[in-house]
Amino acid sequence: MSPVSVAVPRKGRPLEAVLERFAQGAPAAAATAIDEAVSTLRYEKAVTKGDTTPEAPVYERLARYSDTTTPHDPEFTLVRDSRAGFPRRIVFDSLTIPFADREVQLVGREEPFRALRKHEFALGFDSADLVLEEVVTLRDEPLCSLAEVNERIDPVDTDVRLVDGLGDTVHHTLLATPETCDDGPLDRSYLRDYEGPLCISPRYERLVEAIVGTGALDGVEFVYPTNGQEEEAAIAEAGAGVYLTVTGSTAREHGLLVGDQLFPSETVLLENAAESDESTAAVADRLFALAEPA
């Protein structure tokens, strides 16, 4: 039986969330391989950011990490990072593990969601943000939860649907200065009455339009942090904005009020129904059974 191929991100928090979920249901040896992959990726991230000095050149590290003679060991590859000078960065390539009474091959992709849209995979993991940015229908009413996403996807546009989230949640949160909030509730009703600049991250226009509703954006102008400017500082300068928060502590340090959590930015399992079969369904069922209380 051929392995079930699953598209996953090549790096970052979403990939770690995926690997950790698979480790919960994998045999001990496979869970150890997953732990080693996570440790390697964290180390390489620190190298890329300049937080640590590598002990060997990049090609030597890559050769050491990727043992293609061992079938259930992780493999890595090189990409050009987007940071200044476009340095080479070691990222995840693939890992085959026993899971749900079959073998699953996790395959690194720069854009897993788009790979599913092109029918390259039946299953994949990516950020829910990308689904909102690319395929949900914009309406006057806000999109508030993952459970509402599929109803907003036009079946003519794509066969991909959101199955469930992994729970690695940070939230798109409404932030504002006390001067612009005027002691009222800092929620979607605030935006319906607000007129002026709303600072958001570049590329997030459609996402923000979806989660606050187009009806709340009359008189609102999107503005963006300038190059190198911290997002919370830019929002404090604009007066209001939407940004990802965990505790809101950085926002408060900039004098901002932390309002409603508008939408979860979460790693989600996606399925292309046109490519799915019994094997992919079994893998998906097992993944989310692991999240249920015993």
Short mmCIF file of C-alpha atoms in Angstrom, two decimals:
data_model
loop_
_atom_site.label_atom_id
_atom_site.label_comp_id
_atom_site.label_asym_id
_atom_site.label_seq_id
_atom_site.Cartn_x
_atom_site.Cartn_y
_atom_site.Cartn_z
CA MET A 1 0.00 0.00 0.00
CA SER A 2 1.38 3.40 -0.99
CA PRO A 3 1.91 5.97 1.78
CA VAL A 4 -0.73 8.64 2.29
CA SER A 5 0.96 11.88 1.23
CA VAL A 6 0.21 14.96 3.34
CA ALA A 7 1.39 18.47 2.42
CA VAL A 8 2.89 20.40 5.35
CA PRO A 9 4.68 23.75 5.77
CA ARG A 10 8.46 23.71 5.50
CA LYS A 11 9.15 25.62 8.71
CA GLY A 12 7.73 27.62 11.58
CA ARG A 13 5.00 27.25 14.18
CA PRO A 14 2.49 25.54 11.84
CA LEU A 15 4.96 22.78 10.96
CA GLU A 16 5.79 22.18 14.62
CA ALA A 17 2.09 21.91 15.46
CA VAL A 18 1.63 19.30 12.72
CA LEU A 19 4.66 17.26 13.78
CA GLU A 20 3.63 17.32 17.42
CA ARG A 21 0.13 16.03 16.57
CA PHE A 22 1.52 13.16 14.49
CA ALA A 23 4.00 12.32 17.27
CA GLN A 24 1.08 11.71 19.66
CA GLY A 25 -0.18 8.81 17.56
CA ALA A 26 3.07 7.44 16.12
CA PRO A 27 5.20 4.54 17.43
CA ALA A 28 8.04 5.46 19.79
CA ALA A 29 10.76 5.35 17.11
CA ALA A 30 8.78 7.62 14.81
CA ALA A 31 8.00 10.02 17.67
CA THR A 32 11.74 10.21 18.37
CA ALA A 33 12.42 11.02 14.71
CA ILE A 34 9.80 13.77 14.88
CA ASP A 35 11.39 15.23 18.03
CA GLU A 36 14.77 15.26 16.27
CA ALA A 37 13.25 17.03 13.28
CA VAL A 38 11.73 19.72 15.51
CA SER A 39 15.05 20.24 17.33
CA THR A 40 16.92 20.53 14.04
CA LEU A 41 14.46 23.07 12.65
CA ARG A 42 14.61 25.19 15.82
CA TYR A 43 18.40 25.17 15.67
CA GLU A 44 18.41 26.16 12.01
CA LYS A 45 15.93 28.94 12.71
CA ALA A 46 18.31 30.30 15.36
CA VAL A 47 21.16 30.13 12.83
CA THR A 48 19.13 32.00 10.22
CA LYS A 49 18.18 34.73 12.71
CA GLY A 50 21.79 35.11 13.83
CA ASP A 51 21.02 33.95 17.37
CA THR A 52 23.62 31.17 17.23
CA THR A 53 26.79 30.44 15.27
CA PRO A 54 26.73 27.22 13.24
CA GLU A 55 29.40 24.65 13.99
CA ALA A 56 29.72 23.61 10.31
CA PRO A 57 28.95 25.01 6.82
CA VAL A 58 25.37 24.68 5.61
CA TYR A 59 25.98 21.82 3.15
CA GLU A 60 27.78 19.78 5.79
CA ARG A 61 24.88 20.27 8.21
CA LEU A 62 22.38 19.31 5.53
CA ALA A 63 24.27 16.10 4.73
CA ARG A 64 24.43 15.21 8.42
CA TYR A 65 20.72 15.82 9.00
CA SER A 66 19.37 13.96 5.96
CA ASP A 67 20.11 10.24 6.08
CA THR A 68 18.34 8.91 2.98
CA THR A 69 19.45 5.35 3.76
CA THR A 70 17.13 5.17 6.78
CA PRO A 71 13.48 5.00 5.69
CA HIS A 72 11.86 6.66 8.71
CA ASP A 73 14.35 9.47 9.34
CA PRO A 74 13.50 13.07 8.40
CA GLU A 75 14.96 14.69 5.32
CA PHE A 76 15.73 18.37 4.88
CA THR A 77 16.46 20.69 1.99
CA LEU A 78 17.77 24.20 1.28
CA VAL A 79 15.82 27.31 0.33
CA ARG A 80 16.78 30.95 0.00
CA ASP A 81 15.47 32.86 3.00
CA SER A 82 13.73 36.21 2.48
CA ARG A 83 16.03 38.06 4.88
CA ALA A 84 18.68 40.52 3.70
CA GLY A 85 21.15 38.84 1.39
CA PHE A 86 18.81 35.88 0.85
CA PRO A 87 20.88 33.41 2.90
CA ARG A 88 20.43 29.68 2.43
CA ARG A 89 18.23 28.11 5.08
CA ILE A 90 17.73 24.45 5.97
CA VAL A 91 14.03 23.55 6.04
CA PHE A 92 11.88 20.45 6.26
CA ASP A 93 11.60 18.24 3.16
CA SER A 94 9.89 14.97 4.11
CA LEU A 95 9.31 12.29 6.73
CA THR A 96 7.56 8.92 6.41
CA ILE A 97 6.05 7.46 9.58
CA PRO A 98 3.68 4.66 10.55
CA PHE A 99 0.33 6.17 11.51
CA ALA A 100 -3.30 4.98 11.67
CA ASP A 101 -2.38 1.46 10.49
CA ARG A 102 -0.67 2.77 7.37
CA GLU A 103 2.32 4.85 6.36
CA VAL A 104 2.04 8.61 6.07
CA GLN A 105 4.52 10.70 4.11
CA LEU A 106 4.72 14.30 5.29
CA VAL A 107 5.92 16.39 2.37
CA GLY A 108 7.20 19.95 2.82
CA ARG A 109 5.65 22.60 0.58
CA GLU A 110 6.06 26.37 0.52
CA GLU A 111 2.29 26.74 0.06
CA PRO A 112 0.43 23.59 1.14
CA PHE A 113 -3.01 25.14 0.64
CA ARG A 114 -2.25 26.00 -2.97
CA ALA A 115 -0.85 22.50 -3.54
CA LEU A 116 -4.23 21.10 -2.48
CA ARG A 117 -6.06 23.55 -4.70
CA LYS A 118 -4.00 22.23 -7.62
CA HIS A 119 -5.00 18.64 -6.70
CA GLU A 120 -1.43 17.60 -5.84
CA PHE A 121 -2.56 16.24 -2.44
CA ALA A 122 -5.76 15.07 -0.78
CA LEU A 123 -4.68 16.27 2.68
CA GLY A 124 -2.54 19.14 3.87
CA PHE A 125 -1.93 21.55 6.70
CA ASP A 126 -1.65 25.30 6.45
CA SER A 127 -2.67 28.46 8.27
CA ALA A 128 -6.38 29.26 8.34
CA ASP A 129 -5.32 32.79 7.43
CA LEU A 130 -4.46 31.70 3.89
CA VAL A 131 -7.93 30.28 3.35
CA LEU A 132 -9.44 33.62 4.35
CA GLU A 133 -6.98 35.53 2.19
CA GLU A 134 -7.68 33.50 -0.93
CA VAL A 135 -11.09 31.85 -1.16
CA VAL A 136 -13.73 32.93 1.37
CA THR A 137 -16.57 35.10 0.17
CA LEU A 138 -16.65 38.59 1.65
CA ARG A 139 -19.93 39.70 3.21
CA ASP A 140 -21.29 42.51 5.34
CA GLU A 141 -21.46 40.08 8.26
CA PRO A 142 -18.18 39.07 9.94
CA LEU A 143 -16.65 35.62 9.82
CA CYS A 144 -16.04 34.71 13.46
CA SER A 145 -14.95 31.07 13.72
CA LEU A 146 -13.35 28.16 11.87
CA ALA A 147 -16.73 26.40 11.82
CA GLU A 148 -18.10 29.11 9.50
CA VAL A 149 -15.31 28.95 6.92
CA ASN A 150 -16.57 26.17 4.64
CA GLU A 151 -19.94 27.85 4.20
CA ARG A 152 -18.07 30.85 2.78
CA ILE A 153 -16.12 28.80 0.19
CA ASP A 154 -17.60 28.77 -3.30
CA PRO A 155 -17.56 25.13 -4.55
CA VAL A 156 -16.96 26.43 -8.06
CA ASP A 157 -13.72 28.03 -6.87
CA THR A 158 -12.10 25.04 -5.12
CA ASP A 159 -12.68 21.48 -3.88
CA VAL A 160 -10.66 22.18 -0.72
CA ARG A 161 -12.45 22.33 2.61
CA LEU A 162 -11.31 22.99 6.16
CA VAL A 163 -11.53 19.87 8.36
CA ASP A 164 -10.48 21.17 11.79
CA GLY A 165 -7.81 23.14 13.63
CA LEU A 166 -4.87 21.92 15.68
CA GLY A 167 -5.42 24.32 18.57
CA ASP A 168 -2.11 26.21 18.19
CA THR A 169 -4.11 29.39 18.37
CA VAL A 170 -3.12 33.01 18.40
CA HIS A 171 -5.81 35.53 17.60
CA HIS A 172 -6.30 38.41 15.23
CA THR A 173 -7.16 41.01 17.83
CA LEU A 174 -8.62 44.50 17.70
CA LEU A 175 -6.29 47.10 19.23
CA ALA A 176 -6.78 50.83 19.73
CA THR A 177 -5.48 53.79 21.66
CA PRO A 178 -7.58 55.15 24.54
CA GLU A 179 -8.02 58.38 22.58
CA THR A 180 -9.76 56.67 19.66
CA CYS A 181 -11.71 54.15 21.73
CA ASP A 182 -13.49 56.82 23.79
CA ASP A 183 -14.33 54.43 26.66
CA GLY A 184 -16.70 52.34 24.50
CA PRO A 185 -16.46 48.59 23.95
CA LEU A 186 -13.49 47.64 21.78
CA ASP A 187 -15.30 45.13 19.59
CA ARG A 188 -16.79 44.95 16.10
CA SER A 189 -19.38 47.57 17.04
CA TYR A 190 -16.48 49.97 17.63
CA LEU A 191 -15.39 49.53 14.02
CA ARG A 192 -18.89 50.19 12.71
CA ASP A 193 -18.68 53.68 14.25
CA TYR A 194 -14.97 54.25 13.61
CA GLU A 195 -13.68 56.37 10.75
CA GLY A 196 -9.99 56.76 10.06
CA PRO A 197 -6.83 54.69 9.55
CA LEU A 198 -6.78 51.03 10.54
CA CYS A 199 -3.27 49.59 10.68
CA ILE A 200 -2.90 45.99 9.49
CA SER A 201 -0.12 43.74 8.22
CA PRO A 202 0.47 43.84 4.46
CA ARG A 203 -1.47 41.17 2.51
CA TYR A 204 -4.16 40.93 5.18
CA GLU A 205 -6.75 43.17 3.52
CA ARG A 206 -9.13 40.36 2.54
CA LEU A 207 -8.66 38.60 5.86
CA VAL A 208 -9.57 41.72 7.83
CA GLU A 209 -12.52 42.42 5.53
CA ALA A 210 -13.74 38.87 6.19
CA ILE A 211 -13.38 38.85 9.98
CA VAL A 212 -14.83 42.31 10.67
CA GLY A 213 -17.33 42.29 7.80
CA THR A 214 -17.31 44.71 4.90
CA GLY A 215 -20.23 46.58 6.43
CA ALA A 216 -18.01 47.76 9.30
CA LEU A 217 -15.34 49.28 7.07
CA ASP A 218 -17.09 52.33 5.63
CA GLY A 219 -14.86 55.31 6.28
CA VAL A 220 -11.90 53.09 7.22
CA GLU A 221 -8.58 53.32 5.41
CA PHE A 222 -6.04 50.50 5.65
CA VAL A 223 -2.52 51.64 6.53
CA TYR A 224 0.60 49.55 7.15
CA PRO A 225 3.74 49.57 9.28
CA THR A 226 6.66 51.24 7.57
CA ASN A 227 9.78 49.19 6.87
CA GLY A 228 11.20 47.85 10.12
CA GLN A 229 8.48 49.41 12.28
CA GLU A 230 7.05 47.23 15.05
CA GLU A 231 3.40 46.49 14.35
CA GLU A 232 2.16 47.60 17.76
CA ALA A 233 4.03 50.89 17.41
CA ALA A 234 2.45 51.44 14.00
CA ILE A 235 -1.03 50.75 15.41
CA ALA A 236 -0.43 53.20 18.26
CA GLU A 237 0.54 55.80 15.65
CA ALA A 238 -2.54 55.11 13.53
CA GLY A 239 -4.94 54.95 16.47
CA ALA A 240 -6.45 51.53 15.72
CA GLY A 241 -5.49 48.27 14.11
CA VAL A 242 -5.80 44.50 13.90
CA TYR A 243 -2.84 42.32 14.77
CA LEU A 244 -1.95 38.86 16.10
CA THR A 245 -1.70 38.68 19.89
CA VAL A 246 -1.08 35.98 22.48
CA THR A 247 -1.33 37.83 25.79
CA GLY A 248 -1.44 41.42 24.50
CA SER A 249 1.48 42.45 26.71
CA THR A 250 3.46 44.08 23.88
CA ALA A 251 0.39 46.02 22.78
CA ARG A 252 -0.13 47.33 26.31
CA GLU A 253 3.52 48.39 26.47
CA HIS A 254 2.72 50.69 23.53
CA GLY A 255 -0.26 52.17 25.35
CA LEU A 256 -2.86 50.20 23.39
CA LEU A 257 -6.12 48.79 24.65
CA VAL A 258 -6.61 45.11 23.81
CA GLY A 259 -10.07 44.43 22.45
CA ASP A 260 -11.97 41.50 21.02
CA GLN A 261 -10.27 38.43 19.61
CA LEU A 262 -11.73 38.55 16.13
CA PHE A 263 -10.59 35.26 14.62
CA PRO A 264 -8.22 32.37 15.44
CA SER A 265 -5.00 32.24 13.46
CA GLU A 266 -4.55 28.50 13.65
CA THR A 267 -2.95 25.64 11.76
CA VAL A 268 -5.75 23.67 10.12
CA LEU A 269 -6.14 20.36 8.31
CA LEU A 270 -7.43 20.85 4.79
CA GLU A 271 -8.94 18.22 2.52
CA ASN A 272 -9.47 18.15 -1.22
CA ALA A 273 -12.63 16.07 -1.46
CA ALA A 274 -12.00 15.23 -5.10
CA GLU A 275 -8.72 13.47 -4.16
CA SER A 276 -9.75 11.81 -0.88
CA ASP A 277 -10.30 8.11 -0.25
CA GLU A 278 -10.64 5.71 2.69
CA SER A 279 -6.94 5.98 3.57
CA THR A 280 -6.92 9.77 3.79
CA ALA A 281 -10.16 9.69 5.80
CA ALA A 282 -8.61 7.24 8.27
CA VAL A 283 -5.59 9.50 8.77
CA ALA A 284 -7.78 12.56 9.33
CA ASP A 285 -10.01 10.71 11.79
CA ARG A 286 -7.04 9.46 13.79
CA LEU A 287 -5.43 12.92 13.94
CA PHE A 288 -8.44 14.49 15.57
CA ALA A 289 -9.27 11.52 17.77
CA LEU A 290 -5.92 12.26 19.44
CA ALA A 291 -7.18 15.69 20.45
CA GLU A 292 -10.28 14.35 22.22
CA PRO A 293 -10.21 13.79 26.01
CA ALA A 294 -9.57 10.19 27.04
#
